[in-house]
PDB file of C-alpha atoms in Angstrom:
ATOM      1  CA  MET Z  26     128.476-171.077 -43.794  1.00  0.00           C
ATOM      2  CA  ALA Z  27     127.333-170.287 -40.248  1.00  0.00           C
ATOM      3  CA  ALA Z  28     129.667-171.142 -37.416  1.00  0.00           C
ATOM      4  CA  VAL Z  29     128.386-173.875 -35.139  1.00  0.00           C
ATOM      5  CA  VAL Z  30     128.285-173.320 -31.407  1.00  0.00           C
ATOM      6  CA  VAL Z  31     128.879-176.635 -29.723  1.00  0.00           C
ATOM      7  CA  ALA Z  32     127.211-177.233 -26.369  1.00  0.00           C
ATOM      8  CA  GLU Z  33     130.058-177.453 -23.916  1.00  0.00           C
ATOM      9  CA  PRO Z  34     130.190-180.269 -21.366  1.00  0.00           C
ATOM     10  CA  GLY Z  35     131.611-177.825 -18.811  1.00  0.00           C
ATOM     11  CA  PRO Z  36     130.150-174.611 -17.308  1.00  0.00           C
ATOM     12  CA  ARG Z  37     127.909-172.415 -19.445  1.00  0.00           C
ATOM     13  CA  ARG Z  38     129.610-169.511 -21.175  1.00  0.00           C
ATOM     14  CA  VAL Z  39     127.720-166.209 -21.141  1.00  0.00           C
ATOM     15  CA  GLY Z  40     128.340-163.449 -23.651  1.00  0.00           C
ATOM     16  CA  PHE Z  41     127.586-159.727 -23.708  1.00  0.00           C
ATOM     17  CA  VAL Z  42     127.445-157.746 -26.934  1.00  0.00           C
ATOM     18  CA  GLY Z  43     127.749-154.249 -25.548  1.00  0.00           C
ATOM     19  CA  ALA Z  44     129.564-153.497 -22.306  1.00  0.00           C
ATOM     20  CA  GLY Z  45     127.739-150.555 -20.795  1.00  0.00           C
ATOM     21  CA  ARG Z  46     126.500-150.094 -17.260  1.00  0.00           C
ATOM     22  CA  MET Z  47     123.522-152.457 -17.511  1.00  0.00           C
ATOM     23  CA  ALA Z  48     125.609-155.230 -19.073  1.00  0.00           C
ATOM     24  CA  GLU Z  49     128.191-154.803 -16.324  1.00  0.00           C
ATOM     25  CA  ALA Z  50     125.465-154.902 -13.650  1.00  0.00           C
ATOM     26  CA  ILE Z  51     124.029-158.164 -14.988  1.00  0.00           C
ATOM     27  CA  ALA Z  52     127.472-159.727 -15.340  1.00  0.00           C
ATOM     28  CA  GLN Z  53     128.460-158.652 -11.839  1.00  0.00           C
ATOM     29  CA  GLY Z  54     125.260-160.093 -10.395  1.00  0.00           C
ATOM     30  CA  LEU Z  55     125.746-163.433 -12.141  1.00  0.00           C
ATOM     31  CA  ILE Z  56     129.345-163.677 -10.974  1.00  0.00           C
ATOM     32  CA  GLN Z  57     128.724-162.601  -7.370  1.00  0.00           C
ATOM     33  CA  ALA Z  58     125.834-165.049  -7.034  1.00  0.00           C
ATOM     34  CA  GLY Z  59     127.962-167.892  -8.374  1.00  0.00           C
ATOM     35  CA  LYS Z  60     125.687-168.390 -11.402  1.00  0.00           C
ATOM     36  CA  VAL Z  61     128.666-168.220 -13.744  1.00  0.00           C
ATOM     37  CA  GLU Z  62     132.424-167.953 -13.277  1.00  0.00           C
ATOM     38  CA  ALA Z  63     134.072-164.729 -14.395  1.00  0.00           C
ATOM     39  CA  GLN Z  64     136.424-166.483 -16.802  1.00  0.00           C
ATOM     40  CA  HIS Z  65     133.385-167.910 -18.603  1.00  0.00           C
ATOM     41  CA  VAL Z  66     132.003-164.439 -19.394  1.00  0.00           C
ATOM     42  CA  LEU Z  67     132.980-162.820 -22.700  1.00  0.00           C
ATOM     43  CA  ALA Z  68     132.065-159.209 -23.501  1.00  0.00           C
ATOM     44  CA  SER Z  69     132.507-157.196 -26.686  1.00  0.00           C
ATOM     45  CA  ALA Z  70     132.565-153.464 -27.393  1.00  0.00           C
ATOM     46  CA  PRO Z  71     134.144-151.267 -30.077  1.00  0.00           C
ATOM     47  CA  THR Z  72     136.655-149.695 -27.659  1.00  0.00           C
ATOM     48  CA  ASP Z  73     138.299-150.483 -24.325  1.00  0.00           C
ATOM     49  CA  ARG Z  74     136.451-147.690 -22.496  1.00  0.00           C
ATOM     50  CA  ASN Z  75     133.853-150.033 -20.968  1.00  0.00           C
ATOM     51  CA  LEU Z  76     135.650-153.345 -21.443  1.00  0.00           C
ATOM     52  CA  CYS Z  77     138.165-152.418 -18.750  1.00  0.00           C
ATOM     53  CA  ARG Z  78     135.402-152.810 -16.142  1.00  0.00           C
ATOM     54  CA  PHE Z  79     134.672-156.331 -17.370  1.00  0.00           C
ATOM     55  CA  ARG Z  80     138.385-157.151 -17.151  1.00  0.00           C
ATOM     56  CA  ALA Z  81     138.361-155.877 -13.566  1.00  0.00           C
ATOM     57  CA  LEU Z  82     135.671-158.472 -12.836  1.00  0.00           C
ATOM     58  CA  GLY Z  83     137.919-161.170 -14.289  1.00  0.00           C
ATOM     59  CA  CYS Z  84     135.942-161.549 -17.522  1.00  0.00           C
ATOM     60  CA  GLN Z  85     137.269-162.109 -21.029  1.00  0.00           C
ATOM     61  CA  THR Z  86     136.856-159.295 -23.561  1.00  0.00           C
ATOM     62  CA  THR Z  87     137.017-158.796 -27.319  1.00  0.00           C
ATOM     63  CA  HIS Z  88     136.311-156.174 -29.965  1.00  0.00           C
ATOM     64  CA  SER Z  89     134.558-158.766 -32.144  1.00  0.00           C
ATOM     65  CA  ASN Z  90     130.810-159.219 -31.718  1.00  0.00           C
ATOM     66  CA  ARG Z  91     130.943-162.372 -33.810  1.00  0.00           C
ATOM     67  CA  GLU Z  92     133.493-163.902 -31.467  1.00  0.00           C
ATOM     68  CA  VAL Z  93     130.984-163.607 -28.624  1.00  0.00           C
ATOM     69  CA  LEU Z  94     128.388-165.553 -30.632  1.00  0.00           C
ATOM     70  CA  GLN Z  95     130.946-168.143 -31.696  1.00  0.00           C
ATOM     71  CA  SER Z  96     132.115-168.705 -28.114  1.00  0.00           C
ATOM     72  CA  CYS Z  97     128.890-168.451 -26.059  1.00  0.00           C
ATOM     73  CA  SER Z  98     125.482-170.088 -26.357  1.00  0.00           C
ATOM     74  CA  LEU Z  99     123.714-167.541 -24.092  1.00  0.00           C
ATOM     75  CA  VAL Z 100     124.229-163.974 -25.289  1.00  0.00           C
ATOM     76  CA  PHE Z 101     122.896-160.677 -23.924  1.00  0.00           C
ATOM     77  CA  PHE Z 102     122.579-157.846 -26.436  1.00  0.00           C
ATOM     78  CA  ALA Z 103     123.081-154.684 -24.386  1.00  0.00           C
ATOM     79  CA  THR Z 104     123.739-152.056 -27.038  1.00  0.00           C
ATOM     80  CA  LYS Z 105     121.929-148.756 -27.555  1.00  0.00           C
ATOM     81  CA  PRO Z 106     118.558-149.414 -29.243  1.00  0.00           C
ATOM     82  CA  HIS Z 107     119.436-147.527 -32.436  1.00  0.00           C
ATOM     83  CA  ILE Z 108     122.661-149.527 -32.808  1.00  0.00           C
ATOM     84  CA  LEU Z 109     121.108-152.954 -32.259  1.00  0.00           C
ATOM     85  CA  PRO Z 110     119.773-153.544 -35.813  1.00  0.00           C
ATOM     86  CA  THR Z 111     123.249-153.007 -37.249  1.00  0.00           C
ATOM     87  CA  VAL Z 112     124.778-155.342 -34.655  1.00  0.00           C
ATOM     88  CA  LEU Z 113     122.188-158.061 -35.341  1.00  0.00           C
ATOM     89  CA  ALA Z 114     122.823-157.812 -39.085  1.00  0.00           C
ATOM     90  CA  GLU Z 115     126.539-158.247 -38.372  1.00  0.00           C
ATOM     91  CA  VAL Z 116     126.143-161.407 -36.262  1.00  0.00           C
ATOM     92  CA  ALA Z 117     123.082-163.001 -37.915  1.00  0.00           C
ATOM     93  CA  ARG Z 118     125.167-165.375 -40.025  1.00  0.00           C
ATOM     94  CA  VAL Z 119     126.765-166.986 -36.953  1.00  0.00           C
ATOM     95  CA  VAL Z 120     123.499-167.457 -35.032  1.00  0.00           C
ATOM     96  CA  THR Z 121     122.484-171.112 -34.655  1.00  0.00           C
ATOM     97  CA  ALA Z 122     119.678-173.079 -33.059  1.00  0.00           C
ATOM     98  CA  GLU Z 123     121.962-173.591 -30.037  1.00  0.00           C
ATOM     99  CA  HIS Z 124     121.893-169.920 -29.111  1.00  0.00           C
ATOM    100  CA  ILE Z 125     119.658-168.237 -26.556  1.00  0.00           C
ATOM    101  CA  LEU Z 126     119.625-164.528 -27.431  1.00  0.00           C
ATOM    102  CA  VAL Z 127     118.494-161.948 -24.890  1.00  0.00           C
ATOM    103  CA  SER Z 128     117.906-158.291 -25.743  1.00  0.00           C
ATOM    104  CA  VAL Z 129     117.964-155.627 -23.028  1.00  0.00           C
ATOM    105  CA  ALA Z 130     117.601-152.798 -25.558  1.00  0.00           C
ATOM    106  CA  ALA Z 131     114.615-150.616 -24.674  1.00  0.00           C
ATOM    107  CA  GLY Z 132     111.903-150.221 -27.281  1.00  0.00           C
ATOM    108  CA  VAL Z 133     113.082-152.953 -29.681  1.00  0.00           C
ATOM    109  CA  SER Z 134     110.212-155.416 -30.085  1.00  0.00           C
ATOM    110  CA  LEU Z 135     110.469-159.186 -30.309  1.00  0.00           C
ATOM    111  CA  SER Z 136     109.073-159.063 -33.844  1.00  0.00           C
ATOM    112  CA  THR Z 137     111.831-156.666 -34.877  1.00  0.00           C
ATOM    113  CA  LEU Z 138     114.477-158.863 -33.285  1.00  0.00           C
ATOM    114  CA  GLU Z 139     113.120-161.952 -35.011  1.00  0.00           C
ATOM    115  CA  GLU Z 140     112.974-160.191 -38.384  1.00  0.00           C
ATOM    116  CA  LEU Z 141     116.681-159.368 -38.122  1.00  0.00           C
ATOM    117  CA  LEU Z 142     117.764-162.864 -37.060  1.00  0.00           C
ATOM    118  CA  PRO Z 143     117.536-166.334 -38.639  1.00  0.00           C
ATOM    119  CA  PRO Z 144     114.058-167.947 -38.510  1.00  0.00           C
ATOM    120  CA  MET Z 145     114.955-170.498 -35.814  1.00  0.00           C
ATOM    121  CA  ALA Z 146     116.501-167.959 -33.408  1.00  0.00           C
ATOM    122  CA  ARG Z 147     115.437-168.324 -29.775  1.00  0.00           C
ATOM    123  CA  VAL Z 148     114.941-164.726 -28.645  1.00  0.00           C
ATOM    124  CA  LEU Z 149     113.857-163.207 -25.343  1.00  0.00           C
ATOM    125  CA  ARG Z 150     113.453-159.582 -24.353  1.00  0.00           C
ATOM    126  CA  VAL Z 151     114.349-158.307 -20.874  1.00  0.00           C
ATOM    127  CA  SER Z 152     113.447-154.932 -19.394  1.00  0.00           C
ATOM    128  CA  PRO Z 153     115.796-154.227 -16.462  1.00  0.00           C
ATOM    129  CA  ASN Z 154     116.096-151.148 -14.291  1.00  0.00           C
ATOM    130  CA  LEU Z 155     119.032-149.319 -12.751  1.00  0.00           C
ATOM    131  CA  PRO Z 156     118.972-151.010  -9.295  1.00  0.00           C
ATOM    132  CA  CYS Z 157     120.312-154.119 -11.060  1.00  0.00           C
ATOM    133  CA  VAL Z 158     123.623-152.352 -10.372  1.00  0.00           C
ATOM    134  CA  VAL Z 159     123.202-153.215  -6.675  1.00  0.00           C
ATOM    135  CA  GLN Z 160     121.489-156.566  -7.377  1.00  0.00           C
ATOM    136  CA  GLU Z 161     118.067-155.183  -6.379  1.00  0.00           C
ATOM    137  CA  GLY Z 162     116.602-154.751  -9.837  1.00  0.00           C
ATOM    138  CA  ALA Z 163     112.985-155.172 -10.904  1.00  0.00           C
ATOM    139  CA  MET Z 164     112.943-156.939 -14.264  1.00  0.00           C
ATOM    140  CA  VAL Z 165     110.400-158.460 -16.606  1.00  0.00           C
ATOM    141  CA  MET Z 166     111.006-160.708 -19.582  1.00  0.00           C
ATOM    142  CA  ALA Z 167     109.008-161.759 -22.630  1.00  0.00           C
ATOM    143  CA  ARG Z 168     109.849-164.578 -25.011  1.00  0.00           C
ATOM    144  CA  GLY Z 169     109.728-164.788 -28.775  1.00  0.00           C
ATOM    145  CA  ARG Z 170     108.062-167.441 -30.914  1.00  0.00           C
ATOM    146  CA  HIS Z 171     110.876-169.986 -30.687  1.00  0.00           C
ATOM    147  CA  ALA Z 172     111.841-169.516 -27.030  1.00  0.00           C
ATOM    148  CA  GLY Z 173     110.109-172.021 -24.784  1.00  0.00           C
ATOM    149  CA  SER Z 174     109.451-172.339 -21.088  1.00  0.00           C
ATOM    150  CA  GLY Z 175     112.864-173.958 -20.602  1.00  0.00           C
ATOM    151  CA  GLU Z 176     114.660-170.887 -21.921  1.00  0.00           C
ATOM    152  CA  ALA Z 177     112.458-168.626 -19.799  1.00  0.00           C
ATOM    153  CA  ARG Z 178     113.193-170.660 -16.661  1.00  0.00           C
ATOM    154  CA  LEU Z 179     116.926-170.621 -17.362  1.00  0.00           C
ATOM    155  CA  LEU Z 180     116.977-166.866 -17.885  1.00  0.00           C
ATOM    156  CA  GLY Z 181     114.800-166.234 -14.840  1.00  0.00           C
ATOM    157  CA  THR Z 182     117.073-168.363 -12.658  1.00  0.00           C
ATOM    158  CA  LEU Z 183     120.124-166.463 -13.838  1.00  0.00           C
ATOM    159  CA  LEU Z 184     118.596-163.009 -13.484  1.00  0.00           C
ATOM    160  CA  GLU Z 185     117.487-163.685  -9.911  1.00  0.00           C
ATOM    161  CA  ALA Z 186     121.097-162.778  -9.150  1.00  0.00           C
ATOM    162  CA  CYS Z 187     120.268-159.196 -10.159  1.00  0.00           C
ATOM    163  CA  GLY Z 188     116.959-158.830  -8.336  1.00  0.00           C
ATOM    164  CA  GLN Z 189     113.372-159.843  -9.094  1.00  0.00           C
ATOM    165  CA  CYS Z 190     112.512-161.117 -12.579  1.00  0.00           C
ATOM    166  CA  GLU Z 191     109.055-162.130 -13.798  1.00  0.00           C
ATOM    167  CA  GLU Z 192     107.770-163.309 -17.170  1.00  0.00           C
ATOM    168  CA  VAL Z 193     105.042-161.154 -18.737  1.00  0.00           C
ATOM    169  CA  PRO Z 194     103.319-160.736 -22.126  1.00  0.00           C
ATOM    170  CA  GLU Z 195     105.349-158.367 -24.287  1.00  0.00           C
ATOM    171  CA  ALA Z 196     102.540-155.790 -24.164  1.00  0.00           C
ATOM    172  CA  GLN Z 197     103.397-155.214 -20.496  1.00  0.00           C
ATOM    173  CA  VAL Z 198     107.074-154.478 -21.107  1.00  0.00           C
ATOM    174  CA  ASP Z 199     106.408-150.809 -21.904  1.00  0.00           C
ATOM    175  CA  VAL Z 200     104.265-150.538 -18.756  1.00  0.00           C
ATOM    176  CA  HIS Z 201     107.209-151.908 -16.778  1.00  0.00           C
ATOM    177  CA  THR Z 202     109.387-149.214 -18.334  1.00  0.00           C
ATOM    178  CA  GLY Z 203     106.965-146.557 -17.099  1.00  0.00           C
ATOM    179  CA  LEU Z 204     106.564-148.132 -13.664  1.00  0.00           C
ATOM    180  CA  SER Z 205     110.018-149.406 -12.815  1.00  0.00           C
ATOM    181  CA  GLY Z 206     112.489-148.060 -15.348  1.00  0.00           C
ATOM    182  CA  SER Z 207     111.310-144.468 -15.056  1.00  0.00           C
ATOM    183  CA  GLY Z 208     109.989-145.192 -11.556  1.00  0.00           C
ATOM    184  CA  VAL Z 209     113.525-145.048 -10.176  1.00  0.00           C
ATOM    185  CA  ALA Z 210     113.537-141.321 -10.963  1.00  0.00           C
ATOM    186  CA  PHE Z 211     110.045-140.884  -9.493  1.00  0.00           C
ATOM    187  CA  VAL Z 212     111.105-142.570  -6.247  1.00  0.00           C
ATOM    188  CA  CYS Z 213     114.250-140.415  -6.116  1.00  0.00           C
ATOM    189  CA  ALA Z 214     112.126-137.287  -6.504  1.00  0.00           C
ATOM    190  CA  PHE Z 215     109.890-138.433  -3.625  1.00  0.00           C
ATOM    191  CA  SER Z 216     112.891-139.338  -1.455  1.00  0.00           C
ATOM    192  CA  GLU Z 217     114.385-135.913  -2.119  1.00  0.00           C
ATOM    193  CA  ALA Z 218     111.114-134.225  -1.217  1.00  0.00           C
ATOM    194  CA  LEU Z 219     110.826-136.205   2.036  1.00  0.00           C
ATOM    195  CA  ALA Z 220     114.344-135.204   3.015  1.00  0.00           C
ATOM    196  CA  GLU Z 221     113.774-131.566   2.129  1.00  0.00           C
ATOM    197  CA  GLY Z 222     110.709-131.543   4.364  1.00  0.00           C
ATOM    198  CA  ALA Z 223     112.894-132.687   7.253  1.00  0.00           C
ATOM    199  CA  ILE Z 224     115.569-130.132   6.338  1.00  0.00           C
ATOM    200  CA  LYS Z 225     112.905-127.419   6.418  1.00  0.00           C
ATOM    201  CA  MET Z 226     112.056-128.535   9.956  1.00  0.00           C
ATOM    202  CA  GLY Z 227     115.694-128.321  11.088  1.00  0.00           C
ATOM    203  CA  MET Z 228     117.342-131.694  10.381  1.00  0.00           C
ATOM    204  CA  PRO Z 229     120.850-131.664   8.812  1.00  0.00           C
ATOM    205  CA  SER Z 230     120.795-132.400   5.070  1.00  0.00           C
ATOM    206  CA  GLY Z 231     122.988-135.511   5.041  1.00  0.00           C
ATOM    207  CA  LEU Z 232     121.080-137.134   7.886  1.00  0.00           C
ATOM    208  CA  ALA Z 233     117.713-136.287   6.320  1.00  0.00           C
ATOM    209  CA  HIS Z 234     118.627-137.870   2.981  1.00  0.00           C
ATOM    210  CA  ARG Z 235     120.009-141.014   4.648  1.00  0.00           C
ATOM    211  CA  ILE Z 236     116.885-141.471   6.769  1.00  0.00           C
ATOM    212  CA  ALA Z 237     114.573-140.846   3.791  1.00  0.00           C
ATOM    213  CA  ALA Z 238     116.397-143.466   1.702  1.00  0.00           C
ATOM    214  CA  GLN Z 239     116.392-145.987   4.553  1.00  0.00           C
ATOM    215  CA  THR Z 240     112.679-145.385   5.093  1.00  0.00           C
ATOM    216  CA  LEU Z 241     111.990-146.238   1.441  1.00  0.00           C
ATOM    217  CA  LEU Z 242     114.223-149.317   1.642  1.00  0.00           C
ATOM    218  CA  GLY Z 243     112.622-150.611   4.836  1.00  0.00           C
ATOM    219  CA  THR Z 244     109.102-150.010   3.576  1.00  0.00           C
ATOM    220  CA  ALA Z 245     109.824-151.807   0.300  1.00  0.00           C
ATOM    221  CA  LYS Z 246     111.241-154.813   2.151  1.00  0.00           C
ATOM    222  CA  MET Z 247     108.158-155.029   4.366  1.00  0.00           C
ATOM    223  CA  LEU Z 248     105.847-154.910   1.353  1.00  0.00           C
ATOM    224  CA  LEU Z 249     107.792-157.625  -0.478  1.00  0.00           C
ATOM    225  CA  GLN Z 250     108.499-159.929   2.441  1.00  0.00           C
ATOM    226  CA  LYS Z 251     105.051-159.752   4.027  1.00  0.00           C
ATOM    227  CA  GLY Z 252     103.154-159.663   0.749  1.00  0.00           C
ATOM    228  CA  GLN Z 253     100.908-156.910   2.065  1.00  0.00           C
ATOM    229  CA  HIS Z 254      98.951-154.457  -0.017  1.00  0.00           C
ATOM    230  CA  PRO Z 255     100.401-150.960   0.558  1.00  0.00           C
ATOM    231  CA  ALA Z 256      97.044-149.790   1.904  1.00  0.00           C
ATOM    232  CA  GLN Z 257      97.278-152.316   4.749  1.00  0.00           C
ATOM    233  CA  LEU Z 258     100.745-151.186   5.796  1.00  0.00           C
ATOM    234  CA  ARG Z 259      99.651-147.567   5.546  1.00  0.00           C
ATOM    235  CA  THR Z 260      96.716-148.337   7.852  1.00  0.00           C
ATOM    236  CA  ASP Z 261      99.051-150.023  10.353  1.00  0.00           C
ATOM    237  CA  VAL Z 262     101.125-146.829  10.594  1.00  0.00           C
ATOM    238  CA  CYS Z 263      98.150-144.473  10.720  1.00  0.00           C
ATOM    239  CA  THR Z 264      96.725-144.044  14.248  1.00  0.00           C
ATOM    240  CA  PRO Z 265      93.636-141.916  14.931  1.00  0.00           C
ATOM    241  CA  GLY Z 266      94.548-138.281  15.470  1.00  0.00           C
ATOM    242  CA  GLY Z 267      98.268-139.062  15.067  1.00  0.00           C
ATOM    243  CA  THR Z 268     101.057-137.537  13.020  1.00  0.00           C
ATOM    244  CA  THR Z 269     100.663-139.797   9.993  1.00  0.00           C
ATOM    245  CA  ILE Z 270      97.040-138.972   9.194  1.00  0.00           C
ATOM    246  CA  TYR Z 271      97.878-135.269   9.268  1.00  0.00           C
ATOM    247  CA  GLY Z 272     100.742-135.864   6.858  1.00  0.00           C
ATOM    248  CA  LEU Z 273      98.604-138.058   4.585  1.00  0.00           C
ATOM    249  CA  HIS Z 274      95.968-135.344   4.475  1.00  0.00           C
ATOM    250  CA  ALA Z 275      98.613-132.900   3.247  1.00  0.00           C
ATOM    251  CA  LEU Z 276      99.721-135.381   0.541  1.00  0.00           C
ATOM    252  CA  GLU Z 277      96.127-135.816  -0.634  1.00  0.00           C
ATOM    253  CA  GLN Z 278      95.698-132.052  -0.795  1.00  0.00           C
ATOM    254  CA  GLY Z 279      98.830-131.906  -2.948  1.00  0.00           C
ATOM    255  CA  GLY Z 280      97.518-134.547  -5.348  1.00  0.00           C
ATOM    256  CA  LEU Z 281     100.318-137.067  -4.750  1.00  0.00           C
ATOM    257  CA  ARG Z 282      98.359-140.109  -5.951  1.00  0.00           C
ATOM    258  CA  ALA Z 283      97.082-138.483  -9.119  1.00  0.00           C
ATOM    259  CA  ALA Z 284     100.530-137.080  -9.911  1.00  0.00           C
ATOM    260  CA  ALA Z 285     102.197-140.495  -9.454  1.00  0.00           C
ATOM    261  CA  MET Z 286      99.596-142.256 -11.594  1.00  0.00           C
ATOM    262  CA  SER Z 287      99.959-139.607 -14.306  1.00  0.00           C
ATOM    263  CA  ALA Z 288     103.758-139.963 -14.219  1.00  0.00           C
ATOM    264  CA  VAL Z 289     103.587-143.717 -14.854  1.00  0.00           C
ATOM    265  CA  GLU Z 290     100.981-143.195 -17.569  1.00  0.00           C
ATOM    266  CA  ALA Z 291     103.077-140.528 -19.308  1.00  0.00           C
ATOM    267  CA  ALA Z 292     106.259-142.617 -19.165  1.00  0.00           C
ATOM    268  CA  THR Z 293     104.424-145.706 -20.458  1.00  0.00           C
ATOM    269  CA  CYS Z 294     102.892-143.789 -23.360  1.00  0.00           C
ATOM    270  CA  ARG Z 295     106.305-142.429 -24.289  1.00  0.00           C
ATOM    271  CA  ALA Z 296     107.799-145.938 -24.149  1.00  0.00           C
ATOM    272  CA  ARG Z 297     105.068-147.123 -26.533  1.00  0.00           C
ATOM    273  CA  GLU Z 298     105.802-144.237 -28.894  1.00  0.00           C
ATOM    274  CA  LEU Z 299     109.496-145.137 -28.944  1.00  0.00           C
ATOM    275  CA  SER Z 300     108.669-148.819 -29.536  1.00  0.00           C
ATOM    276  CA  ARG Z 301     106.540-147.908 -32.573  1.00  0.00           C
ATOM    277  CA  LYS Z 302     109.383-145.825 -33.970  1.00  0.00           C
TER     278      LYS Z 302
END
């Protein structure tokens, strides 16, 4: 007989099945933003290797995945994708209609999740990216057949603690992986190249890398806070006959735009291949 999770009159308890870096980042964001108290977070993992970081946050830990489901109504599944089916089979018998189940495993579709869980399971899928670690993540979520707008609003409100989160059709989750998941590496490559250009012109390495990173940060904040199209901000910086237009000309000669578009396309196509597998 399935265990029943009783809705608690007190604060919501949040569970994590899997205690890796992304799970820790989400938990840390929720706690720091005051969305949930540390003692109301329960995380499970096979060993203590990662659980020690949850304990350092003040969270409860266990080696039992079922205990997480039996204690928490909102549960994040943050295991490796190839492990998730086995984990879902293990906990399926203790899933109830009271649960909200959130998968952050890349490439595991909502249909697959729903096939492995009881028919009434309320399932959502979240695609985070690494900057969630510093509460500046870019996330999208998609909901399964039995998850309604209320569940989506609840999850979105919680994940705001980790950055920006928007609801999308599931078909766009793989595009998000190519744009934002893999995009972190693309941005790092560009930041490195900017800095190396300055190093070539005589600036010390440490200073060049700090200024390049701050330039990316400041530009991103302007785009988000002002709601401008990047082309408008680029035009604002670009004066006739000035330094910027000469630099932009060099970027166009190097095929920067085409290379960036191809990178997102390639990463998205690979994400789709992995999802089909």
